[in-house]
Amino acid sequence: MGVTSYHTGNFLVHHLLVSEVIMLAIPTLLAVLLALTIVFGLSAIHFHKAKKLYNVTRKGENWVVRDNKGRFVRITNNYWDVCKLGIE
């Protein structure tokens, strides 16, 4: 790599060229974007499975389902909990 080293006083200073920093940053950013795409894509799939299987609806801030007597039952107020229902 294009690392240059020189002594200033008692410690060693390393300098990376700007192009090398960019070459390291691009794959890292691509990996982060890929990971976020996978996480949010899978959560959307699981959310739609749960919504279809359990007929989950949103009433205000709460996610609710209907029980066997036709009453609305609050299950959570968290989107990610609904996504977990789709996994099971």
XYZ file of C-alpha atoms in Angstrom:
88
model
C 0.000 0.000 0.000
C 1.052 3.582 -0.270
C 1.722 4.070 3.417
C 4.513 6.481 4.153
C 6.074 6.585 7.580
C 8.390 9.019 9.220
C 9.452 9.883 12.729
C 8.419 13.109 14.383
C 9.770 13.156 17.865
C 9.158 9.836 19.670
C 6.189 8.463 17.706
C 5.595 7.117 14.217
C 3.120 8.890 11.963
C 1.349 7.049 9.103
C -0.286 8.757 6.182
C -2.668 7.059 3.796
C -3.187 8.562 0.428
C -6.661 9.927 -0.235
C -7.204 7.432 -3.045
C -6.496 4.534 -0.674
C -8.993 5.839 1.867
C -11.606 6.068 -0.873
C -10.742 2.547 -2.063
C -11.353 1.269 1.470
C -14.513 3.322 2.027
C -16.378 2.293 -1.130
C -16.537 -1.468 -0.375
C -17.494 -0.701 3.227
C -20.347 1.560 2.146
C -21.521 -1.017 -0.384
C -21.518 -3.723 2.300
C -23.529 -1.515 4.678
C -26.052 -0.677 1.948
C -26.395 -4.366 1.054
C -26.940 -5.303 4.703
C -29.597 -2.601 5.161
C -31.359 -3.695 1.982
C -31.438 -7.299 3.191
C -32.679 -6.386 6.689
C -35.458 -4.080 5.519
C -36.402 -6.344 2.615
C -36.786 -9.372 4.867
C -38.697 -7.359 7.465
C -41.144 -6.188 4.783
C -41.670 -9.796 3.651
C -42.286 -10.964 7.234
C -44.596 -8.009 7.903
C -46.767 -8.867 4.905
C -46.857 -12.547 5.932
C -48.060 -11.585 9.429
C -50.572 -9.106 8.080
C -52.012 -11.699 5.708
C -51.954 -14.655 8.125
C -53.271 -12.900 11.252
C -55.195 -10.030 9.583
C -53.189 -7.448 11.518
C -54.450 -3.866 11.219
C -53.383 -0.555 12.647
C -55.696 1.381 14.953
C -54.024 4.645 15.921
C -50.622 3.774 17.336
C -51.520 0.145 18.093
C -51.422 -2.977 15.949
C -54.530 -5.071 16.550
C -56.018 -8.409 15.458
C -59.539 -9.784 15.700
C -60.114 -12.683 18.045
C -62.557 -15.534 17.387
C -65.457 -13.504 18.876
C -64.858 -10.559 16.535
C -63.322 -8.264 19.139
C -60.240 -6.212 18.375
C -57.282 -7.220 20.534
C -54.217 -4.999 20.851
C -51.088 -7.033 20.255
C -48.362 -4.390 20.140
C -47.471 -0.844 19.230
C -44.157 -1.866 17.652
C -43.740 -2.508 13.914
C -40.861 -4.934 14.524
C -43.033 -7.150 16.747
C -45.456 -7.545 13.840
C -42.505 -8.515 11.627
C -41.554 -11.206 14.170
C -45.054 -12.680 13.854
C -44.389 -13.304 10.171
C -41.304 -15.382 10.988
C -43.174 -17.839 13.219
